[in-house]
Amino acid sequence: MNTVAATKNIVVIGLGMTGLSVVKHLVKKADGATIRVIDTRTNPPGAEQLPANVALHAGGWNMEWLLTADQIVASPGVALATPELRAASEQGIEIVGDIELFARDVSKPVIGITGSNGKSTVTSLVGEMAKADGVNVGVGGNIGFAALDMLANDHDLYVLELSSFQLETTSSLDMVAAVFLNLSEDHMDRYDGMEDYRQAKLRIFEQTQLAVWNHDDLQTKAQTSVKAISFGFAEGDYTLTRRDGEEWLTANGEQVMAVSEIALVGRHNVANCLAAMALADAAGISRNAQRAAMREYTGLPHRCQQVIKHDGVLWVNDSKATNPASTLAALDGLQLAGKLHLLVGGDGKGAEFSSLKPVLDKLDVALYCYGRDGHAFTALVAEPIVVETMQQAMDIAAETSKEGDMVLLSPACASFDQFPNFMVRGDTFAGYAREITARHSEESISG
């Protein structure tokens, strides 16, 4: 049944990349349907790209449109608990998201990845494994391309990063494999506690043929009757074993490759490789292609990305660390000859940051607290450096850092108080790091 074509009156909530992909899909699939868009922003991005026959209501809600709709397609950024959507739901109106529309139209195998941290890395790594095996793969969802836009390319395999927000409005994906990587505090401004957040993530296992969970984080364990396997450092179907004094990635007892051969940096990325192998095996990706990808894939921009080394000071962009657990992963096992200049702050999303204190206590650290929720970090060290903006923190770090030091942007917060997204924040950090180090070079020459 083509549920899109059978729906006469469709309202899309939210524009931007995802909203535009939804409109494009609906215009193509829903012959004769009336398609309208609501965006509470006064000047929503992408408004100028809407077809002439798609009406837009901007700057607020239009309850008449909502309550007369046959179907509502909601942006992941709009919570189902929003009073306006709750009113529509109480009228029996179907509310779905772009991933649900994708699920109803896709005809090729799908792999899904969710988790509080690491999902973008695992999604990209599995995509690289598929490419290395010659597979025509589409990689997107909550990362890169909108899922619906990828359908036009008729890929042979789709690898989707799926946020808890997207999973809330998705019910009919039929994935060959799905993983729940880990669970840590995030989005507490949207969910009614950790269990509510966890249940949103666990929805991924209701729509897969194989559930992959993290043996080192029992909160990710599948609670369905589908086949389940696990990964973990000490236990699991995909785990670590030792050979000739080295750790090896091991799949169902088969030693695949030495951990030292992985291009990705950090202990958390060893776990990510184990998870990626499990998913790749489920999709039939060859072991040689998996090895090749793990040896070559160096990671995503804005995730522990080295920007520049100047006068012995290393500047590192970890802007993708948008919650405390992600910053903890960046700090785990960090060894420096000098001091760590750590930049934290932004939009804390209601999170609690005390979990950072034990690891900070072990480091020689200067903690720079900036942005709207920078004050939430000040109790973590004895002498915090409080500033308004990230650039102000960088100026101080540039003046005080010495050879052997590291300046690390790993904010543990979202960017929305000062930047449109974490990518712009990371690009700003990288650009300004190059600018101020070049300026210092000129000053030293002129001096």
CSV table of C-alpha atoms in Angstrom, one decimal:
chain,number,residue,atom,x,y,z
A,1,MET,CA,0.0,0.0,0.0
A,2,ASN,CA,1.3,3.4,-1.0
A,3,THR,CA,0.4,5.3,2.2
A,4,VAL,CA,1.7,8.6,0.7
A,5,ALA,CA,-0.5,8.5,-2.4
A,6,ALA,CA,-3.5,7.5,-0.2
A,7,THR,CA,-3.1,10.5,2.0
A,8,LYS,CA,-4.9,13.6,0.8
A,9,ASN,CA,-3.8,16.4,3.1
A,10,ILE,CA,-0.2,16.4,4.4
A,11,VAL,CA,1.4,18.9,6.7
A,12,VAL,CA,5.2,19.0,7.0
A,13,ILE,CA,6.6,20.5,10.2
A,14,GLY,CA,10.0,22.2,9.9
A,15,LEU,CA,12.1,23.1,6.8
A,16,GLY,CA,15.9,22.9,6.5
A,17,MET,CA,17.6,20.0,4.7
A,18,THR,CA,15.3,17.3,6.2
A,19,GLY,CA,12.1,19.3,5.6
A,20,LEU,CA,13.0,20.1,2.0
A,21,SER,CA,13.8,16.4,1.4
A,22,VAL,CA,10.3,15.5,2.7
A,23,VAL,CA,8.6,18.0,0.5
A,24,LYS,CA,10.5,16.8,-2.5
A,25,HIS,CA,9.6,13.2,-1.8
A,26,LEU,CA,5.9,14.0,-1.2
A,27,VAL,CA,5.5,16.1,-4.3
A,28,LYS,CA,6.9,13.1,-6.3
A,29,LYS,CA,4.9,10.4,-4.5
A,30,ALA,CA,1.6,11.9,-3.3
A,31,ASP,CA,-0.3,12.5,-6.6
A,32,GLY,CA,-3.2,14.9,-6.0
A,33,ALA,CA,-2.3,15.5,-2.3
A,34,THR,CA,-2.3,18.9,-0.7
A,35,ILE,CA,1.1,19.6,0.9
A,36,ARG,CA,1.6,22.4,3.3
A,37,VAL,CA,4.6,23.4,5.5
A,38,ILE,CA,4.6,24.9,9.0
A,39,ASP,CA,7.8,26.4,10.5
A,40,THR,CA,7.7,28.4,13.7
A,41,ARG,CA,10.8,30.4,12.6
A,42,THR,CA,10.1,33.7,10.9
A,43,ASN,CA,12.6,33.1,8.1
A,44,PRO,CA,13.0,29.3,7.8
A,45,PRO,CA,16.0,28.0,5.8
A,46,GLY,CA,15.0,26.7,2.4
A,47,ALA,CA,11.7,28.6,2.1
A,48,GLU,CA,12.7,30.0,-1.2
A,49,GLN,CA,13.2,26.4,-2.6
A,50,LEU,CA,9.6,25.3,-2.0
A,51,PRO,CA,7.5,24.6,-5.1
A,52,ALA,CA,4.9,27.2,-5.9
A,53,ASN,CA,2.0,24.8,-5.0
A,54,VAL,CA,3.3,24.1,-1.5
A,55,ALA,CA,2.0,26.7,1.0
A,56,LEU,CA,4.2,27.8,3.9
A,57,HIS,CA,3.0,29.2,7.3
A,58,ALA,CA,6.0,30.7,9.0
A,59,GLY,CA,6.5,32.4,12.4
A,60,GLY,CA,4.2,30.2,14.5
A,61,TRP,CA,1.7,27.3,14.4
A,62,ASN,CA,-1.4,26.9,12.2
A,63,MET,CA,-3.8,24.7,14.2
A,64,GLU,CA,-6.4,24.7,11.4
A,65,TRP,CA,-3.8,23.1,9.1
A,66,LEU,CA,-2.7,20.7,11.8
A,67,LEU,CA,-6.1,19.5,12.9
A,68,THR,CA,-7.4,19.0,9.3
A,69,ALA,CA,-4.4,17.0,8.2
A,70,ASP,CA,-4.5,13.3,7.2
A,71,GLN,CA,-0.8,13.0,8.0
A,72,ILE,CA,1.8,15.1,9.7
A,73,VAL,CA,5.5,14.7,8.9
A,74,ALA,CA,7.4,16.2,11.8
A,75,SER,CA,11.0,17.4,11.9
A,76,PRO,CA,13.2,15.4,14.4
A,77,GLY,CA,13.7,18.7,16.2
A,78,VAL,CA,10.1,19.0,17.2
A,79,ALA,CA,9.1,16.8,20.2
A,80,LEU,CA,6.0,14.7,20.0
A,81,ALA,CA,5.2,16.2,23.5
A,82,THR,CA,4.8,19.6,21.9
A,83,PRO,CA,1.2,20.7,22.8
A,84,GLU,CA,0.3,21.4,19.2
A,85,LEU,CA,1.4,17.9,18.0
A,86,ARG,CA,-0.2,16.3,21.1
A,87,ALA,CA,-3.5,17.9,20.1
A,88,ALA,CA,-3.2,16.5,16.6
A,89,SER,CA,-2.3,13.1,18.0
A,90,GLU,CA,-5.4,13.1,20.2
A,91,GLN,CA,-7.5,13.6,17.1
A,92,GLY,CA,-6.1,10.4,15.7
A,93,ILE,CA,-3.9,12.1,13.1
A,94,GLU,CA,-0.9,10.0,12.0
A,95,ILE,CA,2.5,11.7,12.9
A,96,VAL,CA,5.6,10.3,11.2
A,97,GLY,CA,9.1,11.5,10.4
A,98,ASP,CA,11.3,11.4,7.3
A,99,ILE,CA,12.8,8.1,8.3
A,100,GLU,CA,9.4,6.5,8.4
A,101,LEU,CA,8.6,7.7,4.9
A,102,PHE,CA,12.0,6.3,3.9
A,103,ALA,CA,11.1,3.0,5.5
A,104,ARG,CA,7.9,2.7,3.6
A,105,ASP,CA,9.6,3.2,0.2
A,106,VAL,CA,13.1,1.6,0.5
A,107,SER,CA,13.6,-1.8,-1.2
A,108,LYS,CA,17.2,-2.5,-0.4
A,109,PRO,CA,19.0,-3.6,2.8
A,110,VAL,CA,19.3,-1.1,5.6
A,111,ILE,CA,21.7,-0.9,8.6
A,112,GLY,CA,20.9,1.4,11.5
A,113,ILE,CA,23.2,2.9,14.1
A,114,THR,CA,22.1,4.8,17.3
A,115,GLY,CA,23.7,5.7,20.6
A,116,SER,CA,24.6,8.7,22.6
A,117,ASN,CA,28.2,8.8,21.2
A,118,GLY,CA,30.1,7.4,18.3
A,119,LYS,CA,27.2,6.8,16.0
A,120,SER,CA,28.6,9.1,13.3
A,121,THR,CA,31.9,7.4,13.4
A,122,VAL,CA,30.4,3.9,13.2
A,123,THR,CA,28.0,5.0,10.4
A,124,SER,CA,30.8,6.4,8.3
A,125,LEU,CA,33.2,3.5,9.0
A,126,VAL,CA,30.6,0.9,7.9
A,127,GLY,CA,30.0,3.0,4.8
A,128,GLU,CA,33.8,2.9,4.1
A,129,MET,CA,33.8,-0.8,4.6
A,130,ALA,CA,31.0,-1.2,2.1
A,131,LYS,CA,32.8,1.1,-0.4
A,132,ALA,CA,36.0,-0.9,0.0
A,133,ASP,CA,34.0,-4.0,-1.0
A,134,GLY,CA,32.6,-2.4,-4.2
A,135,VAL,CA,29.1,-1.9,-2.8
A,136,ASN,CA,27.0,1.0,-4.0
A,137,VAL,CA,26.2,2.4,-0.5
A,138,GLY,CA,24.2,5.3,0.7
A,139,VAL,CA,25.3,6.8,4.0
A,140,GLY,CA,23.1,9.4,5.7
A,141,GLY,CA,20.1,9.9,8.0
A,142,ASN,CA,21.2,12.0,11.0
A,143,ILE,CA,24.6,12.6,9.3
A,144,GLY,CA,25.4,13.8,5.8
A,145,PHE,CA,22.5,13.2,3.3
A,146,ALA,CA,18.9,13.2,4.2
A,147,ALA,CA,17.6,9.6,3.9
A,148,LEU,CA,14.8,10.4,1.4
A,149,ASP,CA,17.3,12.2,-0.9
A,150,MET,CA,19.3,9.0,-1.1
A,151,LEU,CA,16.4,6.9,-2.5
A,152,ALA,CA,16.8,8.5,-5.9
A,153,ASN,CA,20.3,7.0,-6.3
A,154,ASP,CA,19.0,3.4,-5.9
A,155,HIS,CA,21.8,2.3,-3.7
A,156,ASP,CA,22.4,-1.4,-3.0
A,157,LEU,CA,22.8,-0.8,0.8
A,158,TYR,CA,21.8,2.1,3.1
A,159,VAL,CA,23.7,2.9,6.3
A,160,LEU,CA,21.7,5.3,8.5
A,161,GLU,CA,22.7,7.2,11.6
A,162,LEU,CA,19.4,7.4,13.7
A,163,SER,CA,18.9,9.8,16.5
A,164,SER,CA,16.5,9.2,19.3
A,165,PHE,CA,14.4,12.0,17.9
A,166,GLN,CA,14.1,10.2,14.5
A,167,LEU,CA,13.3,6.9,16.2
A,168,GLU,CA,10.4,8.5,18.0
A,169,THR,CA,8.5,8.8,14.7
A,170,THR,CA,9.7,5.6,13.0
A,171,SER,CA,8.0,2.3,13.3
A,172,SER,CA,8.4,0.2,10.1
A,173,LEU,CA,12.1,0.0,9.2
A,174,ASP,CA,13.1,-3.5,8.4
A,175,MET,CA,16.9,-3.4,8.9
A,176,VAL,CA,19.3,-6.3,8.4
A,177,ALA,CA,21.1,-5.1,11.5
A,178,ALA,CA,21.0,-2.3,14.0
A,179,VAL,CA,23.2,-1.3,16.9
A,180,PHE,CA,22.7,0.6,20.1
A,181,LEU,CA,26.3,1.7,20.9
A,182,ASN,CA,26.0,3.3,24.3
A,183,LEU,CA,23.9,5.4,26.6
A,184,SER,CA,24.9,8.5,28.5
A,185,GLU,CA,23.1,11.7,29.6
A,186,ASP,CA,22.0,13.8,26.7
A,187,HIS,CA,18.9,15.7,25.6
A,188,MET,CA,17.6,16.0,29.1
A,189,ASP,CA,15.8,19.1,28.0
A,190,ARG,CA,13.6,16.9,25.8
A,191,TYR,CA,13.2,13.7,27.8
A,192,ASP,CA,11.6,12.9,31.1
A,193,GLY,CA,14.7,11.4,32.5
A,194,MET,CA,17.2,8.8,31.3
A,195,GLU,CA,14.8,5.9,31.0
A,196,ASP,CA,12.6,7.9,28.7
A,197,TYR,CA,15.7,8.7,26.6
A,198,ARG,CA,16.8,5.0,26.7
A,199,GLN,CA,13.4,3.7,25.5
A,200,ALA,CA,13.5,6.1,22.5
A,201,LYS,CA,16.8,4.6,21.5
A,202,LEU,CA,15.6,1.0,22.1
A,203,ARG,CA,12.9,1.5,19.4
A,204,ILE,CA,15.7,0.6,16.9
A,205,PHE,CA,15.6,-3.0,18.0
A,206,GLU,CA,11.9,-3.3,17.2
A,207,GLN,CA,12.7,-2.8,13.5
A,208,THR,CA,15.6,-5.1,12.8
A,209,GLN,CA,16.5,-8.7,12.0
A,210,LEU,CA,19.7,-8.5,14.1
A,211,ALA,CA,20.2,-6.5,17.3
A,212,VAL,CA,23.8,-5.5,18.2
A,213,TRP,CA,24.3,-4.3,21.8
A,214,ASN,CA,27.3,-3.2,23.9
A,215,HIS,CA,28.3,-5.7,26.5
A,216,ASP,CA,30.1,-3.0,28.4
A,217,ASP,CA,26.9,-0.9,28.7
A,218,LEU,CA,24.1,-3.1,29.7
A,219,GLN,CA,21.6,-0.3,29.2
A,220,THR,CA,21.9,-1.0,25.5
A,221,LYS,CA,20.9,-4.7,25.7
A,222,ALA,CA,18.1,-5.7,23.4
A,223,GLN,CA,14.7,-6.3,25.0
A,224,THR,CA,13.1,-8.0,22.0
A,225,SER,CA,12.8,-11.5,20.7
A,226,VAL,CA,14.9,-10.8,17.6
A,227,LYS,CA,18.3,-12.4,17.3
A,228,ALA,CA,20.9,-10.4,19.4
A,229,ILE,CA,24.7,-10.4,19.5
A,230,SER,CA,27.1,-8.1,21.5
A,231,PHE,CA,30.4,-6.4,21.3
A,232,GLY,CA,32.7,-5.5,24.2
A,233,PHE,CA,36.3,-5.2,25.4
A,234,ALA,CA,36.2,-8.3,27.6
A,235,GLU,CA,33.1,-10.2,26.6
A,236,GLY,CA,30.9,-10.5,23.5
A,237,ASP,CA,30.6,-12.1,20.1
A,238,TYR,CA,32.9,-9.3,18.9
A,239,THR,CA,35.7,-8.7,21.5
A,240,LEU,CA,39.4,-8.3,22.1
A,241,THR,CA,41.8,-11.1,22.6
A,242,ARG,CA,45.6,-11.1,22.9
A,243,ARG,CA,48.3,-12.6,20.6
A,244,ASP,CA,52.0,-12.1,20.9
A,245,GLY,CA,51.5,-9.5,23.5
A,246,GLU,CA,49.1,-7.4,21.3
A,247,GLU,CA,45.4,-6.8,21.4
A,248,TRP,CA,43.4,-8.1,18.5
A,249,LEU,CA,39.9,-7.4,17.2
A,250,THR,CA,38.2,-10.7,17.3
A,251,ALA,CA,34.9,-11.8,15.6
A,252,ASN,CA,33.3,-15.0,16.9
A,253,GLY,CA,36.7,-16.3,17.9
A,254,GLU,CA,38.4,-15.3,14.7
A,255,GLN,CA,41.3,-12.8,15.3
A,256,VAL,CA,40.8,-10.3,12.5
A,257,MET,CA,43.5,-7.6,12.9
A,258,ALA,CA,45.7,-6.1,15.6
A,259,VAL,CA,44.3,-3.0,17.4
A,260,SER,CA,47.6,-1.2,16.6
A,261,GLU,CA,46.7,-1.3,12.9
A,262,ILE,CA,43.5,0.8,13.4
A,263,ALA,CA,43.8,4.3,11.9
A,264,LEU,CA,41.3,5.8,14.4
A,265,VAL,CA,42.7,7.2,17.6
A,266,GLY,CA,41.3,6.5,21.1
A,267,ARG,CA,40.0,3.6,23.1
A,268,HIS,CA,36.4,4.5,22.3
A,269,ASN,CA,37.2,3.9,18.6
A,270,VAL,CA,38.3,0.3,19.3
A,271,ALA,CA,34.8,-0.3,20.5
A,272,ASN,CA,33.4,1.5,17.5
A,273,CYS,CA,35.4,-0.9,15.2
A,274,LEU,CA,34.0,-3.9,17.0
A,275,ALA,CA,30.5,-2.6,16.4
A,276,ALA,CA,31.2,-1.8,12.8
A,277,MET,CA,32.5,-5.3,12.1
A,278,ALA,CA,29.3,-6.8,13.5
A,279,LEU,CA,27.2,-4.7,11.3
A,280,ALA,CA,29.4,-5.3,8.2
A,281,ASP,CA,29.2,-9.1,8.8
A,282,ALA,CA,25.4,-8.9,8.9
A,283,ALA,CA,25.4,-7.1,5.5
A,284,GLY,CA,27.8,-9.6,3.9
A,285,ILE,CA,30.7,-7.2,3.6
A,286,SER,CA,34.0,-9.1,3.2
A,287,ARG,CA,36.5,-9.3,6.0
A,288,ASN,CA,39.3,-7.9,3.7
A,289,ALA,CA,37.2,-4.8,3.0
A,290,GLN,CA,36.6,-4.4,6.7
A,291,ARG,CA,40.3,-4.6,7.4
A,292,ALA,CA,41.1,-2.1,4.6
A,293,ALA,CA,38.7,0.4,5.9
A,294,MET,CA,39.8,0.2,9.5
A,295,ARG,CA,43.4,0.7,8.4
A,296,GLU,CA,42.6,3.8,6.3
A,297,TYR,CA,39.7,5.6,7.9
A,298,THR,CA,41.0,8.4,10.1
A,299,GLY,CA,37.7,9.7,11.4
A,300,LEU,CA,35.2,12.5,11.0
A,301,PRO,CA,35.9,16.2,10.8
A,302,HIS,CA,35.4,17.9,14.2
A,303,ARG,CA,36.1,14.7,16.1
A,304,CYS,CA,39.5,14.8,17.8
A,305,GLN,CA,40.8,16.4,14.6
A,306,GLN,CA,44.3,17.9,14.7
A,307,VAL,CA,44.2,21.4,13.3
A,308,ILE,CA,47.7,22.8,13.6
A,309,LYS,CA,50.9,22.4,15.6
A,310,HIS,CA,52.7,25.7,16.2
A,311,ASP,CA,55.7,26.3,18.5
A,312,GLY,CA,55.1,22.8,20.0
A,313,VAL,CA,51.5,23.5,20.9
A,314,LEU,CA,48.9,21.2,19.3
A,315,TRP,CA,45.4,22.6,18.5
A,316,VAL,CA,42.7,19.9,18.4
A,317,ASN,CA,39.1,20.3,17.2
A,318,ASP,CA,36.6,18.1,19.0
A,319,SER,CA,33.5,20.2,18.3
A,320,LYS,CA,31.4,17.1,17.8
A,321,ALA,CA,31.6,16.5,21.5
A,322,THR,CA,28.1,17.8,22.3
A,323,ASN,CA,27.6,16.0,25.6
A,324,PRO,CA,29.8,15.1,28.7
A,325,ALA,CA,30.3,11.5,27.7
A,326,SER,CA,31.8,12.5,24.3
A,327,THR,CA,34.2,14.8,26.1
A,328,LEU,CA,35.1,12.0,28.5
A,329,ALA,CA,35.9,9.8,25.5
A,330,ALA,CA,38.3,12.5,24.1
A,331,LEU,CA,40.0,12.8,27.5
A,332,ASP,CA,40.3,9.0,28.2
A,333,GLY,CA,43.9,8.0,28.3
A,334,LEU,CA,45.2,11.4,27.2
A,335,GLN,CA,48.9,11.8,27.9
A,336,LEU,CA,50.6,15.1,27.4
A,337,ALA,CA,54.1,16.4,28.1
A,338,GLY,CA,52.6,19.8,29.0
A,339,LYS,CA,49.3,21.3,30.0
A,340,LEU,CA,45.9,20.7,28.6
A,341,HIS,CA,44.0,23.9,27.7
A,342,LEU,CA,40.4,22.6,27.5
A,343,LEU,CA,37.6,24.7,26.1
A,344,VAL,CA,34.1,23.8,27.3
A,345,GLY,CA,30.6,25.4,27.2
A,346,GLY,CA,27.7,26.3,25.0
A,347,ASP,CA,24.2,25.0,25.2
A,348,GLY,CA,24.3,22.3,27.9
A,349,LYS,CA,20.8,20.8,27.0
A,350,GLY,CA,20.1,20.3,30.7
A,351,ALA,CA,23.0,18.0,31.3
A,352,GLU,CA,25.1,17.5,34.5
A,353,PHE,CA,28.8,17.8,34.1
A,354,SER,CA,30.3,16.5,37.4
A,355,SER,CA,31.3,13.2,35.6
A,356,LEU,CA,34.2,15.2,34.1
A,357,LYS,CA,35.8,16.0,37.4
A,358,PRO,CA,37.6,12.7,38.1
A,359,VAL,CA,39.4,12.7,34.8
A,360,LEU,CA,40.2,16.5,35.0
A,361,ASP,CA,41.7,15.9,38.5
A,362,LYS,CA,44.3,13.6,36.9
A,363,LEU,CA,45.3,16.1,34.3
A,364,ASP,CA,47.4,19.3,34.3
A,365,VAL,CA,44.5,21.4,32.9
A,366,ALA,CA,43.5,25.0,32.4
A,367,LEU,CA,39.7,24.9,32.0
A,368,TYR,CA,38.2,27.7,29.9
A,369,CYS,CA,34.4,28.0,30.4
A,370,TYR,CA,32.5,30.0,27.8
A,371,GLY,CA,29.0,30.4,26.4
A,372,ARG,CA,25.5,30.3,27.9
A,373,ASP,CA,26.2,27.3,30.2
A,374,GLY,CA,29.9,27.9,30.8
A,375,HIS,CA,29.2,28.6,34.5
A,376,ALA,CA,28.1,24.9,34.9
A,377,PHE,CA,31.7,23.8,34.6
A,378,THR,CA,33.3,26.2,37.1
A,379,ALA,CA,33.2,23.9,40.0
A,380,LEU,CA,35.2,21.2,38.2
A,381,VAL,CA,38.6,22.9,38.8
A,382,ALA,CA,40.1,25.2,41.4
A,383,GLU,CA,40.7,28.1,39.1
A,384,PRO,CA,38.4,28.1,36.1
A,385,ILE,CA,38.9,30.7,33.4
A,386,VAL,CA,35.5,32.2,32.6
A,387,VAL,CA,35.0,34.1,29.3
A,388,GLU,CA,32.0,35.0,27.1
A,389,THR,CA,33.1,33.5,23.8
A,390,MET,CA,35.2,30.6,22.4
A,391,GLN,CA,37.4,33.0,20.6
A,392,GLN,CA,38.2,34.9,23.8
A,393,ALA,CA,39.3,31.5,25.4
A,394,MET,CA,41.5,30.8,22.4
A,395,ASP,CA,43.2,34.2,22.7
A,396,ILE,CA,44.2,33.5,26.3
A,397,ALA,CA,45.3,30.0,25.4
A,398,ALA,CA,47.5,31.3,22.6
A,399,GLU,CA,49.2,33.7,25.0
A,400,THR,CA,49.7,31.2,27.8
A,401,SER,CA,50.4,27.9,26.1
A,402,LYS,CA,53.9,26.5,25.9
A,403,GLU,CA,55.7,23.7,24.0
A,404,GLY,CA,54.2,20.3,24.8
A,405,ASP,CA,50.7,21.8,25.6
A,406,MET,CA,47.5,21.0,23.8
A,407,VAL,CA,44.6,23.4,23.1
A,408,LEU,CA,41.5,21.2,22.9
A,409,LEU,CA,38.0,22.3,22.0
A,410,SER,CA,35.7,19.5,23.4
A,411,PRO,CA,32.8,21.6,24.6
A,412,ALA,CA,30.5,18.8,26.2
A,413,CYS,CA,27.6,21.1,25.0
A,414,ALA,CA,25.6,21.8,21.9
A,415,SER,CA,26.6,24.9,19.9
A,416,PHE,CA,23.3,26.7,19.5
A,417,ASP,CA,23.9,29.6,21.9
A,418,GLN,CA,26.7,31.0,19.7
A,419,PHE,CA,26.8,28.9,16.5
A,420,PRO,CA,24.3,27.4,14.0
A,421,ASN,CA,25.7,23.9,14.5
A,422,PHE,CA,28.8,22.0,15.8
A,423,MET,CA,30.3,22.1,12.3
A,424,VAL,CA,30.4,25.9,12.1
A,425,ARG,CA,31.8,25.9,15.7
A,426,GLY,CA,34.5,23.5,14.7
A,427,ASP,CA,35.3,25.4,11.5
A,428,THR,CA,35.5,28.7,13.4
A,429,PHE,CA,37.9,27.1,16.0
A,430,ALA,CA,40.1,25.7,13.2
A,431,GLY,CA,40.2,29.0,11.2
A,432,TYR,CA,40.8,31.1,14.3
A,433,ALA,CA,43.6,28.7,15.5
A,434,ARG,CA,45.4,29.2,12.2
A,435,GLU,CA,44.8,32.9,12.3
A,436,ILE,CA,46.2,33.5,15.8
A,437,THR,CA,49.2,31.2,15.4
A,438,ALA,CA,50.1,33.0,12.2
A,439,ARG,CA,49.7,36.3,14.0
A,440,HIS,CA,52.1,35.1,16.7
A,441,SER,CA,54.6,34.0,14.1
A,442,GLU,CA,54.5,37.4,12.5
A,443,GLU,CA,55.0,39.1,15.9
A,444,SER,CA,57.9,36.9,16.8
A,445,ILE,CA,59.6,37.7,13.4
A,446,SER,CA,59.0,41.5,13.8
A,447,GLY,CA,60.2,41.4,17.4
